[in-house]
CSV table of C-alpha atoms in Angstrom, one decimal:
chain,number,residue,atom,x,y,z
A,1,MET,CA,-38.4,43.3,171.6
A,2,ARG,CA,-36.6,39.6,171.3
A,3,GLU,CA,-40.1,38.5,174.0
A,4,HIS,CA,-42.1,39.6,170.4
A,5,GLY,CA,-40.0,37.0,168.7
A,6,MET,CA,-38.5,40.6,166.4
A,7,SER,CA,-34.9,39.5,164.8
A,8,GLU,CA,-32.0,40.0,166.0
A,9,VAL,CA,-31.3,42.6,162.8
A,10,ALA,CA,-35.1,45.0,163.9
A,11,VAL,CA,-32.5,44.6,167.4
A,12,ALA,CA,-29.5,46.7,166.4
A,13,GLN,CA,-31.0,48.7,164.2
A,14,PHE,CA,-33.3,50.4,167.5
A,15,GLU,CA,-30.0,49.6,169.8
A,16,ASN,CA,-28.4,52.0,167.1
A,17,LEU,CA,-31.3,54.9,167.4
A,18,TYR,CA,-31.8,54.8,171.2
A,19,THR,CA,-28.1,55.4,171.9
A,20,ASP,CA,-27.8,57.7,169.5
A,21,TRP,CA,-31.0,59.7,170.6
A,22,VAL,CA,-29.9,59.3,174.0
A,23,ASP,CA,-26.3,60.8,173.1
A,24,GLU,CA,-28.5,63.3,171.4
A,25,LYS,CA,-29.9,64.2,174.5
A,26,LYS,CA,-26.7,64.6,176.0
A,27,ARG,CA,-25.7,67.1,173.5
A,28,GLN,CA,-28.4,69.6,172.7
A,29,PRO,CA,-31.7,71.3,174.4
A,30,GLN,CA,-35.4,69.2,174.1
A,31,CYS,CA,-38.2,70.6,172.1
A,32,GLY,CA,-40.7,69.6,169.9
A,33,GLY,CA,-41.5,67.8,166.6
A,34,MET,CA,-38.6,66.4,164.7
A,35,THR,CA,-35.2,67.5,166.0
A,36,ALA,CA,-32.0,65.4,164.0
A,37,SER,CA,-28.4,66.3,164.7
A,38,TYR,CA,-27.6,69.4,162.9
A,39,ILE,CA,-25.8,69.6,159.9
A,40,ARG,CA,-24.2,72.9,159.1
A,41,GLU,CA,-24.3,75.4,157.1
A,42,SER,CA,-20.3,75.9,157.5
A,43,ASP,CA,-19.5,72.3,155.8
A,44,ILE,CA,-21.8,71.7,153.2
A,45,GLU,CA,-21.9,72.8,149.4
A,46,PRO,CA,-25.5,73.6,148.0
A,47,LEU,CA,-26.7,71.1,145.3
A,48,LYS,CA,-26.7,73.1,141.6
A,49,GLY,CA,-26.8,72.1,138.2
A,50,VAL,CA,-28.8,68.8,138.4
A,51,PRO,CA,-29.4,67.3,134.8
A,52,SER,CA,-34.0,68.0,134.4
A,53,PHE,CA,-35.4,65.2,132.6
A,54,HIS,CA,-36.2,67.0,129.8
A,55,ASP,CA,-32.7,67.4,129.2
A,56,ILE,CA,-31.7,63.5,130.0
A,57,TYR,CA,-35.5,62.6,127.6
A,58,LYS,CA,-33.6,63.8,124.4
A,59,THR,CA,-30.4,62.3,125.0
A,60,ILE,CA,-32.1,58.4,125.5
A,61,ASP,CA,-33.0,55.6,122.8
A,62,HIS,CA,-36.5,55.3,123.8
A,63,GLU,CA,-36.5,52.1,122.1
A,64,GLN,CA,-33.5,50.4,124.1
A,65,ALA,CA,-34.5,51.7,127.3
A,66,VAL,CA,-36.5,48.4,127.3
A,67,HIS,CA,-34.0,46.7,128.0
A,68,ALA,CA,-33.2,48.5,130.6
A,69,PHE,CA,-36.7,48.6,132.2
A,70,ALA,CA,-37.2,45.5,131.9
A,71,LYS,CA,-33.9,45.2,135.1
A,72,THR,CA,-35.9,47.4,137.0
A,73,ALA,CA,-38.2,46.1,139.8
A,74,PHE,CA,-40.3,48.2,141.3
A,75,LEU,CA,-41.1,48.9,145.9
A,76,LYS,CA,-43.7,50.6,147.1
A,77,LEU,CA,-43.1,52.5,151.1
A,78,ASN,CA,-46.6,51.6,151.8
A,79,GLY,CA,-46.9,51.1,155.9
A,80,GLY,CA,-48.5,54.2,156.0
A,81,LEU,CA,-51.6,54.1,157.8
A,82,GLY,CA,-52.2,58.6,157.7
A,83,THR,CA,-53.0,58.4,161.2
A,84,SER,CA,-52.3,62.6,161.0
A,85,MET,CA,-55.8,62.2,158.3
A,86,GLY,CA,-57.9,60.6,161.5
A,87,LEU,CA,-56.7,56.7,159.7
A,88,GLU,CA,-56.7,54.0,160.6
A,89,ALA,CA,-56.2,51.6,157.5
A,90,ALA,CA,-53.5,51.8,155.2
A,91,LYS,CA,-53.7,54.9,153.4
A,92,SER,CA,-53.2,53.5,150.4
A,93,LEU,CA,-56.5,52.6,150.4
A,94,LEU,CA,-57.3,55.8,150.3
A,95,PRO,CA,-60.2,57.0,147.3
A,96,VAL,CA,-58.2,59.2,145.2
A,97,ARG,CA,-60.7,59.6,142.4
A,98,ARG,CA,-63.9,58.1,140.4
A,99,HIS,CA,-62.7,56.4,137.2
A,100,LYS,CA,-65.1,55.0,134.2
A,101,ALA,CA,-67.6,54.7,137.4
A,102,ARG,CA,-65.2,53.2,139.5
A,103,GLN,CA,-64.1,54.5,142.8
A,104,MET,CA,-60.4,54.2,142.2
A,105,ARG,CA,-57.5,54.9,145.3
A,106,PHE,CA,-54.5,54.6,146.0
A,107,ILE,CA,-53.2,51.3,145.5
A,108,ASP,CA,-55.7,50.6,142.5
A,109,ILE,CA,-54.6,53.5,140.2
A,110,ILE,CA,-50.9,52.4,141.4
A,111,LEU,CA,-51.4,48.5,140.0
A,112,GLY,CA,-52.9,49.8,137.4
A,113,GLN,CA,-50.3,52.1,135.6
A,114,ILE,CA,-47.6,48.4,136.7
A,115,THR,CA,-50.4,46.6,134.4
A,116,THR,CA,-50.7,48.9,132.1
A,117,ALA,CA,-46.7,49.3,131.9
A,118,ARG,CA,-45.9,45.1,131.3
A,119,ASP,CA,-48.8,44.7,129.1
A,120,ARG,CA,-47.3,47.8,126.3
A,121,LEU,CA,-43.8,47.5,127.0
A,122,GLY,CA,-43.7,43.7,127.1
A,123,VAL,CA,-41.9,44.0,130.3
A,124,PRO,CA,-42.0,41.7,133.6
A,125,LEU,CA,-41.6,44.9,136.4
A,126,PRO,CA,-42.8,43.4,139.9
A,127,VAL,CA,-43.7,45.6,141.9
A,128,THR,CA,-44.1,45.1,146.5
A,129,PHE,CA,-45.2,46.9,149.2
A,130,MET,CA,-43.5,47.0,152.2
A,131,ASN,CA,-46.0,46.9,154.7
A,132,SER,CA,-45.7,47.4,158.4
A,133,PHE,CA,-47.9,44.8,160.9
A,134,ARG,CA,-50.9,47.1,160.5
A,135,THR,CA,-50.9,47.9,156.5
A,136,SER,CA,-50.2,43.7,155.7
A,137,LYS,CA,-54.1,42.4,155.7
A,138,ASP,CA,-56.0,44.6,153.8
A,139,THR,CA,-53.1,45.8,150.7
A,140,MET,CA,-52.5,41.2,150.4
A,141,ASN,CA,-56.4,41.5,150.3
A,142,VAL,CA,-56.5,43.8,147.5
A,143,LEU,CA,-53.3,42.5,145.3
A,144,LYS,CA,-55.5,39.2,146.1
A,145,LYS,CA,-58.8,40.5,144.4
A,146,ASN,CA,-57.4,42.2,141.8
A,147,HIS,CA,-57.5,39.7,138.6
A,148,HIS,CA,-55.0,42.2,136.2
A,149,PHE,CA,-52.3,41.4,138.6
A,150,VAL,CA,-50.8,38.3,138.4
A,151,GLN,CA,-47.1,37.4,140.3
A,152,LYS,CA,-45.3,34.7,141.3
A,153,SER,CA,-42.1,34.7,141.1
A,154,ILE,CA,-41.6,38.1,142.9
A,155,PRO,CA,-43.3,38.3,146.7
A,156,THR,CA,-45.3,40.6,146.7
A,157,GLN,CA,-44.6,42.4,150.0
A,158,ILE,CA,-41.7,42.4,153.1
A,159,ILE,CA,-44.0,43.6,156.4
A,160,GLN,CA,-40.7,45.7,157.8
A,161,HIS,CA,-40.2,46.2,161.8
A,162,GLN,CA,-41.7,48.1,163.7
A,163,GLU,CA,-39.4,49.2,167.8
A,164,PRO,CA,-41.2,50.5,171.0
A,165,LYS,CA,-42.4,53.9,171.4
A,166,ILE,CA,-40.5,55.9,174.0
A,167,VAL,CA,-41.8,57.6,177.0
A,168,LEU,CA,-40.2,60.9,176.7
A,169,SER,CA,-40.1,61.6,180.6
A,170,SER,CA,-38.0,57.9,181.4
A,171,GLY,CA,-36.9,56.7,178.0
A,172,LEU,CA,-38.0,53.5,179.1
A,173,PRO,CA,-40.5,51.6,176.7
A,174,VAL,CA,-44.3,52.9,176.5
A,175,GLU,CA,-47.2,50.1,178.8
A,176,PHE,CA,-50.3,51.2,176.7
A,177,PRO,CA,-52.7,48.0,177.9
A,178,ASP,CA,-56.4,49.5,176.2
A,179,ASN,CA,-55.1,48.7,173.5
A,180,PRO,CA,-51.0,46.8,173.2
A,181,GLU,CA,-50.6,47.8,169.5
A,182,LEU,CA,-50.0,51.4,170.1
A,183,GLU,CA,-46.8,50.4,172.2
A,184,TRP,CA,-45.5,49.7,169.2
A,185,CYS,CA,-44.3,52.0,165.2
A,186,PRO,CA,-42.3,51.9,162.7
A,187,PRO,CA,-38.7,52.7,162.3
A,188,GLY,CA,-39.3,55.1,159.3
A,189,HIS,CA,-38.6,54.3,154.9
A,190,GLY,CA,-35.1,54.5,156.1
A,191,ASP,CA,-35.9,50.8,158.4
A,192,ILE,CA,-36.3,49.7,154.5
A,193,TYR,CA,-33.0,48.5,154.2
A,194,SER,CA,-33.0,46.2,157.1
A,195,THR,CA,-36.4,45.1,156.1
A,196,LEU,CA,-34.6,44.6,152.5
A,197,TRP,CA,-31.6,42.3,153.7
A,198,GLU,CA,-32.7,40.7,156.0
A,199,THR,CA,-36.0,39.3,154.2
A,200,GLY,CA,-33.2,38.2,151.1
A,201,LEU,CA,-35.2,40.3,148.8
A,202,LEU,CA,-31.7,41.5,147.7
A,203,ASP,CA,-31.1,37.9,146.2
A,204,THR,CA,-34.0,36.7,144.7
A,205,LEU,CA,-34.5,39.6,141.9
A,206,LEU,CA,-30.7,39.2,141.3
A,207,ASP,CA,-31.6,35.4,140.6
A,208,GLN,CA,-34.0,36.6,139.0
A,209,GLY,CA,-31.5,39.0,136.8
A,210,PHE,CA,-33.1,42.3,138.0
A,211,GLU,CA,-29.9,45.0,138.8
A,212,TYR,CA,-32.0,47.9,139.4
A,213,LEU,CA,-35.2,48.6,142.4
A,214,PHE,CA,-36.8,52.0,141.8
A,215,ILE,CA,-38.5,53.2,145.1
A,216,SER,CA,-41.3,54.6,145.8
A,217,ASN,CA,-43.7,56.0,148.9
A,218,SER,CA,-47.0,54.5,148.1
A,219,ASP,CA,-48.7,58.0,148.3
A,220,ASN,CA,-47.1,59.4,145.5
A,221,LEU,CA,-48.8,58.5,142.9
A,222,GLY,CA,-46.8,60.6,140.2
A,223,ALA,CA,-43.9,58.1,140.9
A,224,ARG,CA,-44.6,55.9,138.6
A,225,PRO,CA,-42.4,53.6,136.3
A,226,SER,CA,-40.1,55.1,134.2
A,227,ARG,CA,-37.8,53.1,130.6
A,228,THR,CA,-36.8,57.3,130.4
A,229,LEU,CA,-34.6,57.3,134.1
A,230,ALA,CA,-34.1,53.2,134.0
A,231,GLN,CA,-32.1,53.7,130.7
A,232,TYR,CA,-30.5,56.8,132.8
A,233,PHE,CA,-30.0,55.4,135.0
A,234,GLU,CA,-28.2,52.5,133.7
A,235,ASN,CA,-25.8,54.7,131.3
A,236,SER,CA,-24.9,56.4,134.2
A,237,GLY,CA,-22.9,53.3,135.7
A,238,LYS,CA,-24.1,55.4,140.2
A,239,PRO,CA,-24.6,53.4,142.4
A,240,PHE,CA,-27.7,55.8,144.0
A,241,MET,CA,-29.6,58.4,142.5
A,242,VAL,CA,-32.7,60.3,143.6
A,243,GLU,CA,-34.8,62.3,141.6
A,244,VAL,CA,-35.7,65.9,142.8
A,245,ALA,CA,-37.9,68.3,142.0
A,246,LYS,CA,-37.3,72.6,141.7
A,247,ARG,CA,-38.1,73.6,145.5
A,248,THR,CA,-40.6,77.3,146.0
A,249,GLU,CA,-41.2,79.1,149.1
A,250,ALA,CA,-44.0,75.8,149.6
A,251,ASP,CA,-41.2,73.8,149.9
A,252,ARG,CA,-38.5,75.6,151.3
A,253,LYS,CA,-39.6,73.8,154.4
A,254,GLY,CA,-39.0,70.1,153.0
A,255,GLY,CA,-35.5,68.2,153.1
A,256,HIS,CA,-33.0,69.1,150.7
A,257,PHE,CA,-29.5,67.4,149.5
A,258,VAL,CA,-26.3,68.8,150.2
A,259,ARG,CA,-22.9,68.2,149.6
A,260,ASP,CA,-20.3,67.2,152.2
A,261,ILE,CA,-17.4,70.0,152.1
A,262,LYS,CA,-14.9,67.3,153.7
A,263,THR,CA,-16.5,64.1,151.9
A,264,GLY,CA,-17.3,65.0,148.8
A,265,ARG,CA,-20.5,62.6,149.3
A,266,LEU,CA,-24.5,63.7,148.8
A,267,VAL,CA,-26.0,64.0,151.9
A,268,LEU,CA,-29.9,64.7,152.8
A,269,ARG,CA,-30.4,67.2,154.9
A,270,GLU,CA,-34.0,67.3,156.6
A,271,MET,CA,-34.9,71.0,158.1
A,272,THR,CA,-34.5,69.2,161.8
A,273,GLN,CA,-30.7,69.0,161.5
A,274,VAL,CA,-31.3,72.9,160.4
A,275,SER,CA,-29.2,74.8,163.7
A,276,GLU,CA,-31.3,78.3,163.7
A,277,GLN,CA,-28.7,80.3,162.6
A,278,ASP,CA,-29.1,78.6,159.2
A,279,LYS,CA,-32.5,78.2,159.2
A,280,GLN,CA,-32.2,81.6,157.5
A,281,ASP,CA,-29.8,80.2,154.0
A,282,ALA,CA,-31.5,76.9,154.1
A,283,GLU,CA,-35.2,77.6,153.1
A,284,ASP,CA,-33.4,80.6,150.6
A,285,VAL,CA,-34.6,77.6,147.6
A,286,SER,CA,-32.8,80.3,145.2
A,287,ARG,CA,-29.0,78.9,147.5
A,288,HIS,CA,-30.4,75.3,148.1
A,289,PRO,CA,-33.2,75.3,144.9
A,290,TYR,CA,-33.5,71.0,145.0
A,291,PHE,CA,-36.1,69.4,148.1
A,292,ASN,CA,-36.3,65.7,147.8
A,293,THR,CA,-38.6,63.2,146.5
A,294,ASN,CA,-37.9,60.2,148.1
A,295,SER,CA,-37.8,58.3,145.1
A,296,VAL,CA,-35.5,56.3,145.3
A,297,TRP,CA,-33.4,54.4,142.1
A,298,ILE,CA,-30.8,51.7,143.9
A,299,ARG,CA,-28.2,49.8,141.7
A,300,ILE,CA,-29.4,45.9,144.1
A,301,ASP,CA,-25.5,44.2,143.8
A,302,ALA,CA,-24.1,47.7,145.0
A,303,LEU,CA,-27.1,47.6,148.2
A,304,ARG,CA,-26.3,43.9,148.9
A,305,GLU,CA,-22.4,45.0,149.0
A,306,LYS,CA,-23.3,47.7,151.0
A,307,LEU,CA,-25.8,46.0,153.5
A,308,SER,CA,-23.5,43.1,154.3
A,309,GLU,CA,-20.1,45.4,155.5
A,310,CYS,CA,-22.4,46.6,158.2
A,311,GLN,CA,-24.4,43.5,159.0
A,312,GLY,CA,-27.4,44.6,157.5
A,313,VAL,CA,-28.3,48.1,159.4
A,314,LEU,CA,-27.5,51.2,158.2
A,315,PRO,CA,-26.2,53.7,160.5
A,316,LEU,CA,-28.6,56.8,159.6
A,317,PRO,CA,-29.0,59.4,161.5
A,318,VAL,CA,-31.7,59.5,164.1
A,319,ILE,CA,-35.9,61.8,163.4
A,320,ARG,CA,-37.1,62.0,166.6
A,321,ASN,CA,-40.9,62.1,166.2
A,322,TYR,CA,-42.7,63.3,168.6
A,323,LYS,CA,-46.3,61.6,169.6
A,324,THR,CA,-48.9,60.8,172.1
A,325,ALA,CA,-49.1,57.1,172.6
A,326,ASP,CA,-52.1,57.3,171.1
A,327,PRO,CA,-52.3,59.3,168.5
A,328,THR,CA,-55.8,60.4,167.7
A,329,ASP,CA,-55.4,61.2,171.7
A,330,PRO,CA,-53.3,63.8,172.8
A,331,SER,CA,-54.2,63.5,176.8
A,332,THR,CA,-52.5,60.2,176.6
A,333,THR,CA,-48.7,59.0,177.4
A,334,LYS,CA,-46.0,61.3,175.9
A,335,VAL,CA,-43.9,60.0,173.4
A,336,VAL,CA,-41.0,59.6,170.8
A,337,GLN,CA,-40.5,57.4,167.8
A,338,LEU,CA,-36.9,57.0,167.0
A,339,GLU,CA,-36.5,57.2,162.8
A,340,THR,CA,-35.1,57.6,159.9
A,341,ALA,CA,-35.3,58.4,156.4
A,342,MET,CA,-34.6,56.6,153.4
A,343,GLY,CA,-33.1,58.9,152.0
A,344,ALA,CA,-30.0,59.2,153.8
A,345,ALA,CA,-28.3,56.0,153.0
A,346,ILE,CA,-27.6,58.4,150.5
A,347,LYS,CA,-24.6,59.8,151.9
A,348,PHE,CA,-22.5,55.6,152.3
A,349,PHE,CA,-22.4,56.0,148.4
A,350,ASP,CA,-19.1,58.1,146.7
A,351,ASP,CA,-21.2,58.1,143.4
A,352,ALA,CA,-24.4,59.0,143.7
A,353,ILE,CA,-26.5,61.5,141.7
A,354,CYS,CA,-29.6,63.0,141.7
A,355,VAL,CA,-32.0,64.0,138.4
A,356,GLN,CA,-34.2,66.8,138.4
A,357,VAL,CA,-38.2,65.8,137.8
A,358,ASP,CA,-41.1,67.5,137.1
A,359,ARG,CA,-43.7,68.4,139.6
A,360,MET,CA,-46.1,65.7,137.3
A,361,ARG,CA,-43.4,62.9,139.0
A,362,PHE,CA,-44.1,64.3,142.6
A,363,LEU,CA,-47.5,64.1,143.9
A,364,PRO,CA,-47.4,63.4,147.4
A,365,VAL,CA,-51.7,63.3,149.4
A,366,LYS,CA,-50.2,64.3,153.0
A,367,THR,CA,-53.2,66.2,154.4
A,368,THR,CA,-56.6,66.5,153.9
A,369,ASN,CA,-55.3,69.4,151.8
A,370,ASP,CA,-53.6,67.5,149.3
A,371,LEU,CA,-56.6,65.1,148.7
A,372,PHE,CA,-58.7,68.1,148.2
A,373,ILE,CA,-56.7,68.9,145.2
A,374,MET,CA,-56.4,65.1,143.8
A,375,ARG,CA,-59.9,64.8,144.5
A,376,SER,CA,-60.7,67.7,142.2
A,377,ASP,CA,-61.2,68.9,138.7
A,378,ARG,CA,-57.5,69.7,138.3
A,379,PHE,CA,-56.7,66.2,137.9
A,380,HIS,CA,-57.2,63.6,134.7
A,381,LEU,CA,-57.0,60.3,135.3
A,382,THR,CA,-56.0,59.1,131.8
A,383,ASP,CA,-56.5,55.0,130.9
A,384,SER,CA,-52.6,55.1,131.6
A,385,TYR,CA,-53.7,55.7,135.1
A,386,GLU,CA,-51.2,58.5,135.1
A,387,MET,CA,-52.2,61.7,137.6
A,388,GLU,CA,-52.6,64.5,134.8
A,389,ASP,CA,-53.3,68.4,135.1
A,390,GLY,CA,-52.2,70.6,132.6
A,391,ASN,CA,-49.5,72.8,133.9
A,392,TYR,CA,-49.2,71.3,137.5
A,393,ASP,CA,-48.9,74.2,139.2
A,394,PHE,CA,-51.8,73.8,142.0
A,395,PRO,CA,-53.4,77.2,143.8
A,396,SER,CA,-52.5,76.7,147.8
A,397,VAL,CA,-54.8,75.1,149.7
A,398,CYS,CA,-55.2,75.9,153.9
A,399,LEU,CA,-58.3,74.8,155.0
A,400,ASP,CA,-59.6,74.6,158.7
A,401,PRO,CA,-58.2,72.3,160.2
A,402,ARG,CA,-60.8,71.9,163.6
A,403,PHE,CA,-63.3,70.8,160.8
A,404,TYR,CA,-61.9,68.9,158.0
A,405,THR,CA,-58.3,67.1,158.4
A,406,TYR,CA,-60.0,64.6,159.4
A,407,ILE,CA,-61.1,62.4,156.5
A,408,THR,CA,-64.6,61.6,158.2
A,409,ASP,CA,-64.7,65.0,158.1
A,410,PHE,CA,-63.3,66.4,155.4
A,411,ASN,CA,-65.9,63.5,153.3
A,412,ASN,CA,-69.6,64.6,155.3
A,413,ARG,CA,-68.7,68.5,154.4
A,414,PHE,CA,-68.1,68.1,151.3
A,415,PRO,CA,-71.5,65.7,150.4
A,416,TYR,CA,-71.9,65.9,146.5
A,417,SER,CA,-68.0,66.3,145.0
A,418,ILE,CA,-64.6,69.0,145.8
A,419,PRO,CA,-65.7,72.0,143.8
A,420,SER,CA,-64.3,73.5,141.1
A,421,LEU,CA,-60.6,75.0,141.9
A,422,ALA,CA,-60.1,75.8,137.5
A,423,ALA,CA,-60.3,79.3,138.0
A,424,ALA,CA,-58.6,78.7,141.8
A,425,LYS,CA,-55.1,80.4,142.4
A,426,SER,CA,-56.2,80.0,146.1
A,427,VAL,CA,-58.7,79.0,148.5
A,428,THR,CA,-59.0,79.7,152.7
A,429,VAL,CA,-62.0,78.0,154.3
A,430,GLU,CA,-61.8,79.5,157.9
A,431,GLY,CA,-65.0,78.1,159.7
A,432,ASP,CA,-66.9,75.0,159.8
A,433,TRP,CA,-68.2,75.2,155.3
A,434,THR,CA,-70.7,72.2,153.9
A,435,PHE,CA,-70.1,72.4,150.0
A,436,GLY,CA,-73.6,71.6,147.8
A,437,GLU,CA,-73.6,70.5,144.6
A,438,ASN,CA,-71.2,72.5,141.3
A,439,VAL,CA,-69.4,75.0,143.5
A,440,MET,CA,-66.5,77.1,141.6
A,441,PHE,CA,-63.5,78.8,143.3
A,442,TYR,CA,-62.0,81.1,141.4
A,443,GLY,CA,-59.2,83.9,142.0
A,444,ASP,CA,-58.4,84.1,145.8
A,445,ALA,CA,-61.3,82.3,146.4
A,446,VAL,CA,-61.9,82.9,150.8
A,447,LEU,CA,-64.9,81.6,153.7
A,448,GLU,CA,-64.9,83.2,156.9
A,449,ASP,CA,-65.7,81.8,159.5
A,450,ARG,CA,-69.3,82.2,160.3
A,451,GLY,CA,-69.1,81.0,164.2
A,452,LYS,CA,-71.0,78.6,163.7
A,453,PRO,CA,-72.5,75.3,160.7
A,454,SER,CA,-72.7,77.4,157.4
A,455,TYR,CA,-74.0,76.4,153.5
A,456,VAL,CA,-72.0,77.3,150.1
A,457,PRO,CA,-75.5,76.7,147.6
A,458,LYS,CA,-75.1,74.4,144.8
A,459,GLY,CA,-74.0,75.8,141.4
A,460,SER,CA,-72.2,79.4,144.1
A,461,PHE,CA,-69.3,81.0,142.8
A,462,VAL,CA,-66.7,81.0,146.0
A,463,GLY,CA,-63.9,84.5,145.6
A,464,PRO,CA,-62.2,86.6,147.1
A,465,GLN,CA,-65.2,88.1,149.1
A,466,GLY,CA,-67.0,85.0,149.6
A,467,ILE,CA,-70.0,83.6,147.8
A,468,GLU,CA,-71.0,85.8,145.4
A,469,PRO,CA,-74.2,86.9,145.2
A,470,ASP,CA,-77.1,85.6,142.2
A,471,SER,CA,-76.2,88.7,141.1
A,472,TRP,CA,-72.5,89.6,140.3
């Protein structure tokens, strides 16, 4: 890392993760997926009684809230390439839907949300993108070409650290001479804290009069600026607040917050930190009713003080992400990427809190199944760049991963538009299907695998029995 010009903060952070990983390997049997130290059910209490956005909305003076909003800065985590969807550029550059004849990408919608809030409320609302070495150039080119977005006193980007991928069998840095860039990876979104510290952005924000920092993922278009939450956070006097949402059965495998019995502090527990004995309790959505949206509000001075205590490197728990050197080629060397989660920092703050938000503030796109819904008629993109739906209760979607996982394959099979989901309860597509114009799903729609490439004709209705005949 030093030979590649990386900072001592980056080295110290990686050293912490590598040491923890080696120690965990000695304690735990190796397994696939991601693993981290276990947080036992007997050592925690479930998080209950979190105030909801609707409850706090009634208590806020919304005229006064503009003043708290004016002291808020926005930060978007934008380091992901979307390799799980076969992307080779920032996921935020992926087109989501059209608006007034324009193709809108994630980043266009984010900038639209920012500029709209600035114009309507008269607040500065600076935004900074935390890019990786692979997303920086493309992202900054978009910002430069957007004539409605202007920002001078606050940096528009910070670059997250990088670290070596580790050969799983030997514990040594991987060598990949065909593409040396693939020898490196980002350390997860928990890297935000050491990056903020090292870049001096916290000091810059404080010097400019900003007190609060709102951080969220660039692929979550629901996490838009909110003066209500800014005022609630200011009123609370707390140093750290995370937005959570109600878990459903579909969310039972997601990360959730619990309270450590010994310290009394809130702790983020990923499902990878759940032992087999505790799995049933951890997946019980009535016992643990809230999941982590990865949208965080932080008092800038409190975070700066905490980072100062540990020289810029928070000792976050390590998450082991097992991949191959080339994530698009499973035949390449098996590696482990040592990562941390942003929300895990909650355990370092005595008075941290959570606030329950609706699904309208949690609209992530992690797979083409999510993108399928986002591009469908379930959503309307408003003039204020809000992704609007009637009830945000979406159909479950399962597209055959053999043919729809990668964005090129996905786009090729929907050459006209995404079929209508307005009447659909669920959608299951098995096999290789290409869709004509104006196809409509309804009920529990199913297309079965015919063992060959197949076509859904223009204007077809697809329901529980597949494609309905013309005479239906």
